[in-house]
Coordinates of C-alpha atoms in Angstrom, one line a residue:
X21 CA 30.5 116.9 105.9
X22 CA 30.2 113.1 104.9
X23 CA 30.0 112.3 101.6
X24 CA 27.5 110.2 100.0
X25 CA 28.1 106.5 98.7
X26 CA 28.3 107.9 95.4
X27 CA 30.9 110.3 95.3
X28 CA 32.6 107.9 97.0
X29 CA 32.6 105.8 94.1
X30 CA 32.8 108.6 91.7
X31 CA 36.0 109.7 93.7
X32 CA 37.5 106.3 94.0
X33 CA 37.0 106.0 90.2
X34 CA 38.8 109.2 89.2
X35 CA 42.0 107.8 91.5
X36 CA 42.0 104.5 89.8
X37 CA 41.9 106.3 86.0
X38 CA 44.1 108.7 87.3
X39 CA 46.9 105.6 88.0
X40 CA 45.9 104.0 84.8
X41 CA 47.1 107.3 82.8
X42 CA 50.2 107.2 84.5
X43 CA 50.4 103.3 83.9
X44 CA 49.9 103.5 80.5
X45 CA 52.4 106.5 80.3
X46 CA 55.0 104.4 82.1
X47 CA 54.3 101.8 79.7
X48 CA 54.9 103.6 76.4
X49 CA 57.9 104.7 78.3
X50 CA 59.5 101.4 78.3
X51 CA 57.9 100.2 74.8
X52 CA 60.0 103.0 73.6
X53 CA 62.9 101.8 75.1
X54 CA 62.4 98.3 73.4
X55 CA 62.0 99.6 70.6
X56 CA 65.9 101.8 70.9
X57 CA 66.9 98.5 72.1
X58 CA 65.9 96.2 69.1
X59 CA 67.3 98.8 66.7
X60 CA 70.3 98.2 68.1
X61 CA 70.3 94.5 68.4
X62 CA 71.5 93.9 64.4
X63 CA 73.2 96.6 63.3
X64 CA 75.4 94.4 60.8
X65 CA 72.2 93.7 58.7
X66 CA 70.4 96.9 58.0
X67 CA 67.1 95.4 56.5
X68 CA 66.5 93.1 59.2
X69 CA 67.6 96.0 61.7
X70 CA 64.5 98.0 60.2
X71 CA 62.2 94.9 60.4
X72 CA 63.0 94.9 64.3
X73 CA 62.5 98.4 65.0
X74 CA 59.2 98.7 63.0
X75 CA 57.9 95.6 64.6
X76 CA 58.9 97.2 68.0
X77 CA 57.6 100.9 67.1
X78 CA 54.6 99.6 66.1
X79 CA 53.8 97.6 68.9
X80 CA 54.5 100.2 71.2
X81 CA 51.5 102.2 69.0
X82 CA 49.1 99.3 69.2
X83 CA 50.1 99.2 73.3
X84 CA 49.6 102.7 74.1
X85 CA 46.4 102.9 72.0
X86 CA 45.0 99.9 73.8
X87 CA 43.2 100.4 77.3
X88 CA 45.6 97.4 78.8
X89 CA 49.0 95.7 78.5
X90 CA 49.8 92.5 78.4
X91 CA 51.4 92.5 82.0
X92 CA 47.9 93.8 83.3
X93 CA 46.5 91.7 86.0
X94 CA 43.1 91.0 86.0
X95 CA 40.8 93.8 86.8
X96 CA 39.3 94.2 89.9
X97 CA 35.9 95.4 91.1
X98 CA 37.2 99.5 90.6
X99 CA 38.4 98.7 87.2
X100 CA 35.7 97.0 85.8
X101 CA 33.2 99.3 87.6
X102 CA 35.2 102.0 85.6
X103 CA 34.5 100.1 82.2
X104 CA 30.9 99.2 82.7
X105 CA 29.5 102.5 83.6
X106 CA 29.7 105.0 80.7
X107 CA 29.9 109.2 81.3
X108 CA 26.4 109.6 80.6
X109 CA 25.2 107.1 83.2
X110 CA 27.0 108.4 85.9
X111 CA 26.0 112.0 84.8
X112 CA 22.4 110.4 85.5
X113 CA 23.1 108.8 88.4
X114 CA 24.4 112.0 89.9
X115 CA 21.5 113.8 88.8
X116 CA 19.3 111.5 90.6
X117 CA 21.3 111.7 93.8
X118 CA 20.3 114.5 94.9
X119 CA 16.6 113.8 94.3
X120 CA 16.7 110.5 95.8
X121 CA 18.7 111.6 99.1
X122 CA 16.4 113.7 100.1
X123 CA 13.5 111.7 100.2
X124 CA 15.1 108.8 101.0
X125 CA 18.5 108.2 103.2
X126 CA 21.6 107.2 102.8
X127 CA 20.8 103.6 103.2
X128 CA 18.1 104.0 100.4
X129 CA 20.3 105.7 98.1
X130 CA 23.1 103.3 98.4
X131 CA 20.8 100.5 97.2
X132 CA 19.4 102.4 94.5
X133 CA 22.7 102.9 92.9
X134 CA 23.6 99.6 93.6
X135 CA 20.6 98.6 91.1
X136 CA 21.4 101.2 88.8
X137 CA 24.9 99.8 88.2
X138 CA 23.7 96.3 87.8
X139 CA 20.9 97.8 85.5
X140 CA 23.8 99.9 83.3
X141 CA 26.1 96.6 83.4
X142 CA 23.8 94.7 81.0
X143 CA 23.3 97.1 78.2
X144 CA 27.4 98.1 78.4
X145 CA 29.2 94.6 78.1
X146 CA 30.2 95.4 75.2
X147 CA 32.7 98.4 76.0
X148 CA 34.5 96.0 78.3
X149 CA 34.8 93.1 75.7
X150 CA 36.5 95.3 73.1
X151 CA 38.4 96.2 75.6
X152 CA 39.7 92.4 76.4
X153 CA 40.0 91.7 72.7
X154 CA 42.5 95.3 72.4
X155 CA 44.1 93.7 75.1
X156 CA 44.7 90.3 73.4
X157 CA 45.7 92.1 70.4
X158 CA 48.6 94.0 72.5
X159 CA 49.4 90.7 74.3
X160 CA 50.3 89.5 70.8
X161 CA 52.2 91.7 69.1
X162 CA 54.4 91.7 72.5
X163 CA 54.6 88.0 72.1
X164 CA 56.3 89.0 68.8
X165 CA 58.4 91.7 69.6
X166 CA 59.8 89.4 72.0
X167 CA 60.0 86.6 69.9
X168 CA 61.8 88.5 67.0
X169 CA 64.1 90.1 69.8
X170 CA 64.7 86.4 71.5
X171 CA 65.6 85.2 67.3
X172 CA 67.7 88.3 66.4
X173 CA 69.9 88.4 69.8
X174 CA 70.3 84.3 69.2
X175 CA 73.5 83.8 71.4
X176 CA 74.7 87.3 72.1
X177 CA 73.9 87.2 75.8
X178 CA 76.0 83.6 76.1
X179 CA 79.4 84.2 73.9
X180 CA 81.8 84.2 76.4
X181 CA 80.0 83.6 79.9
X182 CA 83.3 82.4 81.4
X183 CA 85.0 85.4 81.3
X184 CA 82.0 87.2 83.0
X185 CA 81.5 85.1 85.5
X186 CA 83.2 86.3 88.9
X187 CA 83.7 82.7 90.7
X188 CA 86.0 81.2 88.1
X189 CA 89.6 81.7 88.0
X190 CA 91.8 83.9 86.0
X191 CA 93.5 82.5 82.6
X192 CA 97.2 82.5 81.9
X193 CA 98.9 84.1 78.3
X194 CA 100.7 81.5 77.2
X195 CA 101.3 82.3 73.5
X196 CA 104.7 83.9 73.7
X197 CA 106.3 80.4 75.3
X198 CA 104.3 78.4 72.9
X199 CA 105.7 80.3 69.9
X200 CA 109.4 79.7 70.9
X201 CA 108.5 76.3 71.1
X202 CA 107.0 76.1 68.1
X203 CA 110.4 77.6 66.3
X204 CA 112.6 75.3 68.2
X205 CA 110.2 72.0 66.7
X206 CA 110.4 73.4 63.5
X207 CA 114.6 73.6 64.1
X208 CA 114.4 69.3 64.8
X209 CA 114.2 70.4 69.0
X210 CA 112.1 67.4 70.3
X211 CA 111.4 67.8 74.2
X212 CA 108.8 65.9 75.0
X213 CA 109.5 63.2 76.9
X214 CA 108.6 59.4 76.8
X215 CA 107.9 58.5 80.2
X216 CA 104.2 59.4 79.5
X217 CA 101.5 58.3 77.1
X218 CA 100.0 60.5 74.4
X219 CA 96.3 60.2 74.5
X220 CA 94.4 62.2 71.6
X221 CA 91.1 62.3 71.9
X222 CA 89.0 63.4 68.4
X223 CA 85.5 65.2 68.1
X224 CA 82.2 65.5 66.8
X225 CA 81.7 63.2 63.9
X226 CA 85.3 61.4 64.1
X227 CA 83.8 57.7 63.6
X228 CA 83.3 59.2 59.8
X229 CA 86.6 60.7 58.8
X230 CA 89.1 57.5 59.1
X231 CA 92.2 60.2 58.9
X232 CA 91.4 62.3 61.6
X233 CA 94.2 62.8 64.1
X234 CA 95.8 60.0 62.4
X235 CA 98.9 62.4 61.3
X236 CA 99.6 63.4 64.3
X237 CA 99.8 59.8 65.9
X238 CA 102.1 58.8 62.9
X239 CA 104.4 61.9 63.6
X240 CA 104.5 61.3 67.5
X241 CA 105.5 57.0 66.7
X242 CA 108.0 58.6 64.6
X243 CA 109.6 60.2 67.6
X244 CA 109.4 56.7 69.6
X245 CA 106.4 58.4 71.7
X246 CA 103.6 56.0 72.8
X247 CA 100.4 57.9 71.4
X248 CA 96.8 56.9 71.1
X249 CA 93.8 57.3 69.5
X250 CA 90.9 57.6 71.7
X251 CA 88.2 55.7 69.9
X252 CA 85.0 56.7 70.9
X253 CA 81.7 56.7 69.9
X254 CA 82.1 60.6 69.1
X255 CA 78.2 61.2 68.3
X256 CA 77.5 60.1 71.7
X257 CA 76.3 61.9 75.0
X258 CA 79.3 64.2 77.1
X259 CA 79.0 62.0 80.1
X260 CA 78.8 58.8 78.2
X261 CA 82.3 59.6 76.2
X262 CA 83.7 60.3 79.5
X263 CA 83.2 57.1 80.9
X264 CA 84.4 55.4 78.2
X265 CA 87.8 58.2 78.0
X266 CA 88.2 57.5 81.9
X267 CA 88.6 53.5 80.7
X268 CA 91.1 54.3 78.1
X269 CA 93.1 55.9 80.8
X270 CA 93.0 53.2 83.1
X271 CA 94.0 50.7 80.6
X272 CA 96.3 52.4 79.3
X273 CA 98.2 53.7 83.0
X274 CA 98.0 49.5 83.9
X275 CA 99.4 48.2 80.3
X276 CA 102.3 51.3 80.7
X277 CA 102.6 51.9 84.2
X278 CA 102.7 55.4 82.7
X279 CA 100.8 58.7 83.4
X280 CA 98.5 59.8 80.4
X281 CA 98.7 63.4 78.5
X282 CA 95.7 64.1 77.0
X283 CA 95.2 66.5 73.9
X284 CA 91.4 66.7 72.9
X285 CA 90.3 68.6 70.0
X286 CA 86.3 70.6 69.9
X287 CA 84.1 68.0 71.5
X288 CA 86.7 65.9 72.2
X289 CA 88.5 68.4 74.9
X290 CA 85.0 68.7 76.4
X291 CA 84.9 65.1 76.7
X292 CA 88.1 64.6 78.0
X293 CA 87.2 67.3 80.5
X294 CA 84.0 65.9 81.4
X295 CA 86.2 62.4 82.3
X296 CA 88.4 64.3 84.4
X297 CA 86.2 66.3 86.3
X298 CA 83.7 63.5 86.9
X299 CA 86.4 60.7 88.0
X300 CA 88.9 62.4 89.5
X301 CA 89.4 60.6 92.7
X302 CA 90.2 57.7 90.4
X303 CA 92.0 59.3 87.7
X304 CA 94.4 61.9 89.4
X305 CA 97.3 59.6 89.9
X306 CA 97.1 58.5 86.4
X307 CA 96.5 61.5 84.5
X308 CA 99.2 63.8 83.6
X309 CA 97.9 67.1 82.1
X310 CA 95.1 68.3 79.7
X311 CA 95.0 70.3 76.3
X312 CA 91.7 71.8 74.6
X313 CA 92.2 72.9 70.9
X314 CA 89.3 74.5 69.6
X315 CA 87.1 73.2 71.9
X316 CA 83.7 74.4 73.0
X317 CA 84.2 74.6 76.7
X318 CA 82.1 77.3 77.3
X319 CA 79.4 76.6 74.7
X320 CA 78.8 76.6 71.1
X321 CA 76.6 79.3 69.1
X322 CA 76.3 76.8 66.6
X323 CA 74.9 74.3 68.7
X324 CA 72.6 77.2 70.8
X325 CA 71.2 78.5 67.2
X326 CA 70.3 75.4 65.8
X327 CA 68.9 73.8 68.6
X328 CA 67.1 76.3 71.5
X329 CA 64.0 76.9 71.2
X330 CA 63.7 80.2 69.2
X331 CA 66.5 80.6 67.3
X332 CA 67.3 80.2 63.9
X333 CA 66.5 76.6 64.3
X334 CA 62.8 77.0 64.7
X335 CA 62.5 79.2 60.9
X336 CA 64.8 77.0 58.3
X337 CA 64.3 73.2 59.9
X338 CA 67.8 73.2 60.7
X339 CA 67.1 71.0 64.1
X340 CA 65.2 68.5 62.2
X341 CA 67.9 68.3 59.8
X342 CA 70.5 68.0 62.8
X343 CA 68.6 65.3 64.1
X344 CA 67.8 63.3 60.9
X345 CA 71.4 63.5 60.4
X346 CA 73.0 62.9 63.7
X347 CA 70.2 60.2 65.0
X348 CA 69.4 58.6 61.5
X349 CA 72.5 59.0 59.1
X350 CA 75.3 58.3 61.7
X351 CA 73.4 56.5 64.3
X352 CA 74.5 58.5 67.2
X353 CA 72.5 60.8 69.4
X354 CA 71.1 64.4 69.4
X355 CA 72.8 65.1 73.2
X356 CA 76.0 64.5 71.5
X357 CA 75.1 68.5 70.1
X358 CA 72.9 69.5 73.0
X359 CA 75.5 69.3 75.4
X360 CA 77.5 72.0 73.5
X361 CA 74.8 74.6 73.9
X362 CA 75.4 77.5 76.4
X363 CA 72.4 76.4 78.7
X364 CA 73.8 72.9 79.3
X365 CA 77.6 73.7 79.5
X366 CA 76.6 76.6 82.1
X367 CA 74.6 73.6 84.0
X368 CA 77.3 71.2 83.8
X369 CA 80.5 73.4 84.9
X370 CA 78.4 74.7 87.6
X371 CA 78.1 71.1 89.2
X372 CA 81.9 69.2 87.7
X373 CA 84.2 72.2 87.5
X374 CA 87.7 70.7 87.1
X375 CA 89.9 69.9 89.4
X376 CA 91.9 72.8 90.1
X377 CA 95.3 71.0 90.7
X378 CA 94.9 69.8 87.1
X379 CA 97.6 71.1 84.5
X380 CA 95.2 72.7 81.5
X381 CA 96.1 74.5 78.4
X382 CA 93.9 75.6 76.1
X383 CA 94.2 76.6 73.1
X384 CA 91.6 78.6 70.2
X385 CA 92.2 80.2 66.5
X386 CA 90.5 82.3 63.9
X387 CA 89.6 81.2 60.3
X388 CA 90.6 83.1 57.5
X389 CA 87.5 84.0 55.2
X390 CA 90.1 85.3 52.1
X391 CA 88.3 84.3 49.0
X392 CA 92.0 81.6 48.7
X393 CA 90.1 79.7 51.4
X394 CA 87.1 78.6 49.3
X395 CA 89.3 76.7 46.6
X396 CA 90.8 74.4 49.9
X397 CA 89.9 70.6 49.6
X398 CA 90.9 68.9 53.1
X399 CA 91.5 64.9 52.7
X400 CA 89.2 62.8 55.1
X401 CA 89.7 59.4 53.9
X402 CA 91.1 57.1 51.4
X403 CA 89.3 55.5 48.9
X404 CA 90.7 51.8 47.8
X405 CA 90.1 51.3 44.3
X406 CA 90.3 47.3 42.8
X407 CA 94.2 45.7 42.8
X408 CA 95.3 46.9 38.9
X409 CA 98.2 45.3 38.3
X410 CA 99.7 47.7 35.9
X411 CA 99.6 50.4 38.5
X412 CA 100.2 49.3 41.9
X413 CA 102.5 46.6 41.3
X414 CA 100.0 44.0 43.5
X415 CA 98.8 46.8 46.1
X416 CA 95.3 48.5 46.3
X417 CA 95.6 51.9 44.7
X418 CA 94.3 54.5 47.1
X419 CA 92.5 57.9 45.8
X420 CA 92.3 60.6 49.1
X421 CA 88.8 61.6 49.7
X422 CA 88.6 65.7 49.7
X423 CA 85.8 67.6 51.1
X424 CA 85.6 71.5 50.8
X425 CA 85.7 72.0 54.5
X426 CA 88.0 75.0 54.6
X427 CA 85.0 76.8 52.6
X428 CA 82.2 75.7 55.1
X429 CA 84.1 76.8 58.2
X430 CA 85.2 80.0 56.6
X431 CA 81.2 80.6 55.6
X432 CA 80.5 80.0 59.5
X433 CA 83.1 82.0 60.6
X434 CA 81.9 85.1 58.8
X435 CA 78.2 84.1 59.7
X436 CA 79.4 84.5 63.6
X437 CA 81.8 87.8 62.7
X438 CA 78.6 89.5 61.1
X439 CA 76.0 88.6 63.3
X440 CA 77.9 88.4 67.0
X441 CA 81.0 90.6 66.1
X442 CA 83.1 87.3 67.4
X443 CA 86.4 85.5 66.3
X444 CA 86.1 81.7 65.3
X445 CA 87.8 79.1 63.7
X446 CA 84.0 78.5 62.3
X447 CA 82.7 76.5 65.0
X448 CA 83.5 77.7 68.1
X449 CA 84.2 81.3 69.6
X450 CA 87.6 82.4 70.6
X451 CA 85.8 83.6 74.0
X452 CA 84.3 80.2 74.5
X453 CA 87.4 78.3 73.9
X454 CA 89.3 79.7 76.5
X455 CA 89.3 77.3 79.7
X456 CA 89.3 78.9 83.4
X457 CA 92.4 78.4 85.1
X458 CA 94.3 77.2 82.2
X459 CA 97.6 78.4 80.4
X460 CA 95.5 80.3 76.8
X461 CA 97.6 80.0 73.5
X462 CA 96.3 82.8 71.0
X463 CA 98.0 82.3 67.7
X464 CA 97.7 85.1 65.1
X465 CA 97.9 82.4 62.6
X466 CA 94.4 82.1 60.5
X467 CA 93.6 78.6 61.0
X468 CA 89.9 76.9 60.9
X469 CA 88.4 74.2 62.9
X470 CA 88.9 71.2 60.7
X471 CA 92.8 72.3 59.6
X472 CA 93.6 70.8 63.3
X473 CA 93.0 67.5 62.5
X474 CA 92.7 67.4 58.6
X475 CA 95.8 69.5 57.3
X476 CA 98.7 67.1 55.7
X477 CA 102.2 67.3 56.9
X478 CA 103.8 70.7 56.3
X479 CA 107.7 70.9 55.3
X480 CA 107.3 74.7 54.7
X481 CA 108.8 76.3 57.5
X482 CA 106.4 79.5 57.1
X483 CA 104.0 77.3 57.0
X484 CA 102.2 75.9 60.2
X485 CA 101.9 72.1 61.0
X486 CA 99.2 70.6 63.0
X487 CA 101.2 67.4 63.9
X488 CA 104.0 69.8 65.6
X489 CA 101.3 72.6 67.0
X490 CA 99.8 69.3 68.8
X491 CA 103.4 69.0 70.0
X492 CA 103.9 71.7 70.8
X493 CA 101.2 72.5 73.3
X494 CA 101.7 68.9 74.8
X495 CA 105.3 70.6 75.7
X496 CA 103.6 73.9 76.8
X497 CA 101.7 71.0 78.8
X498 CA 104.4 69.2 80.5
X499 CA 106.4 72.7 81.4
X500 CA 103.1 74.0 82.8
X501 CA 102.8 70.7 84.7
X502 CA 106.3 71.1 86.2
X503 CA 105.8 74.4 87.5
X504 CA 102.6 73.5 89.2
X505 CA 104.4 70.3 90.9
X506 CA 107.0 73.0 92.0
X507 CA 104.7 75.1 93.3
X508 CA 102.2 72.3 95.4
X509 CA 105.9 71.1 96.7
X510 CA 107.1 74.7 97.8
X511 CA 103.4 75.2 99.8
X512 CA 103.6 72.0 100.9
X513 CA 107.1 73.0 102.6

């Protein structure tokens, strides 16, 4: 028996609600989900770990009280056919079926309830526009859920991206071998040779602290080892800073006739990088090996926080500041801390990976977050006071310039331990710090990210000296340089 054109419709409509149950079952399904996810998403803060998972648990509610989700398409003919026509209409148009099929036939009845749906349509519009505003309503507190999950996982997802990724190559310990030389330094052992030049190569914000790196260049001339400042325009762009580091080299290779070692320290080794992996085919004859301290290479959370779009940026002006600071204070530019972030590191390495033949170290620490830290002052610069006779005998008097900056990168550090669970020196992750392919030194030693460059000359033996850790991993450097000549020459045979 055939059946009428409207149980047809009355059949199709039962389907369609039928999948909608199951849709909005399915739904709640993986709104509660969310919800065990975002709980889980800050555990290290318990009052913003409830915020997240009432925000979640209630828009899971609101969702599976609402007749549509935000992922809902756009209803179709069936859907909105369902939402016009109310139960007591079809109940009457039923009724009527019967009565009006057998007078009339099939063809007849069909257009009769085709009139009696347009007819019902104009008096129940306004089911089906609650219905959109419930749906806007769900759409929004989604937005939010997904907002407030996007703030409170910040960087989580990008801390240590290298070490996931399956097409880069495997790291070397190094720490042991760097120790022993560290011991035999601090015993007067000097092995690094002079038949190179000693390029250091300074970071973010090194045109404004006029003694940075400028120990370590004292303690190398010392020794009767060529060594260099790289000065760059260190607020400026990745790939600008490597053209002008790739320039440096070159003048440096034709004044000498020597090969260059190069030790850059946080945006400075991803500079130097960045030179070597873009100019290669002119530079690999002149360039004799690479060290990273502290640097960045695989991103900064810092950078990612304060500048992607919905982070922690967004809520306390932080990017404004950045860029009132870096664009109008020093006069360089915002890239300088863009290219840091996870997104644009990923995009870069992808395209300029370095050259695999190149000798790299790297090398990362942790900060110490001891209350001891908060009372260090780190010198930056010299003040020159007015020639007074009485006391400097004809010479300016000079009064070092201290900043607290042991106390600000142990804050940062135990920002990044509370909310990523992650080692720093209070800028930059251990993870991230850690170059593909290269020789990894892992002191125990708690040391920050401006002690590198900012710590005075150390005669305490316990103590640890920046000018001889620099020399130290330049030796690492050469002996790792060695051994991969050895090995090119024995494949080569």
């Amino acid at each position: 028996m055939s059946r009428s054109p409207l149980a047809r419709i009355l059949l199709t409509m039962e389907e369609r609600s039928s999948r909608r149950r199951e849709s909005t079952f399915s739904l709640a399904v993986r709104d509660d989900y969310s919800a065990s996810e975002v709980q889980q998403l800050f555990t290290a803060i318990p009052a913003l770990n409830e915020a997240a998972s009432y925000l979640a648990h209630t828009t899971s509610y609101f969702t599976r009280c609402f007749p549509g989700s935000a992922g809902d398409v756009e209803p179709d003919e069936g859907q909105e056919l369902m939402t016009l026509v109310s139960e007591q209409d079809t109940r009457s148009l039923y009724e009527r079926e019967s009565t009006v099929s057998e007078q009339v036939g099939d063809d007849n009845t069909s257009s009769s309830i085709d009139e009696e749906m347009s007819a019902s349509s104009v008096g129940s519009s306004s089911p089906w526009l609650s219905a959109r505003i419930f749906q806007n309503g769900s759409s929004i507190f989604k937005d939010l859920v997904d907002r407030a999950r996007k703030t409170v996982r910040g960087s989580a997802d990008d801390i240590g991206w290298l070490q996931q990724a399956t097409d880069m190559p495997p790291v070397e310990d190094g720490t042991k071998r760097f120790q022993e030389i560290l011991e035999s330094i601090r015993n007067n052992e000097h092995k690094l040779p002079n038949s190179v030049v000693y390029l250091l190569v300074p970071g973010l914000f090194s045109n404004h602290g006029p003694l940075y790196f400028v120990n370590t260049k004292t303690y190398f001339s010392k020794m009767g080892l060529a060594c260099h400042i790289a000065r760059i325009h260190s607020e400026a762009s990745v790939e600008k800073n490597a053209r002008e580091i790739k320039q440096y080299i070159e003048e440096i290779f034709w004044g000498s006739r020597k090969r260059v070692l190069l030790l850059g320290h946080s945006k400075g080794g991803v500079d130097a990088a960045a030179a070597l992996s873009l100019y290669w085919s002119d530079l690999k004859d002149k360039v004799a090996g690479l060290a990273l301290a502290q640097s960045p290479y695989g991103g900064s959370p810092i950078a990612s926080d304060i500048l992607r779009e919905g982070q922690l940026g967004d809520y306390v002006s932080l990017r404004k500041i950045m860029e009132v600071l870096i664009c109008k204070v020093v006069k360089g530019d915002l890239q300088a801390l863009e290219d840091l972030t996870y997104e644009r590191r990923k995009e870069f390495l992808r395209k300029h990976p370095l050259p695999q033949e190149l000798p790299v170290v790297s090398f990362h620490t942790e900060a110490g977050i001891v209350p001891g830290v908060l009372a260090t002052l780190s010198p930056v610069a010299h003040a020159e006071l007015p020639i007074i006779t009485s006391l400097a005998d004809g010479q300016p008097t000079k009064l070092p310039v201290v900043m607290p900056l042991g106390a600000a990168m142990a804050a940062c550090a135990q920002l990044l331990q509370v909310r990523y669970g992650e080692k720093s020196d209070g800028l930059v992750t251990r993870r991230d710090a850690e170059v593909p392919g290269s020789v990894v030194v892992r002191p125990e030693q708690k040391l920050d990210h401006a002690w590198m460059v900012y710590s005075s000359p150390n005669n305490d033996p316990v103590e640890t000296d920046a000018s001889k850790v620099c020399e130290a991993l330049l030796a690492l450097l050469v002996e790792v340089a060695q051994k991969r000549r050895h090995e090119i020459s024995n494949k080569d045979e």
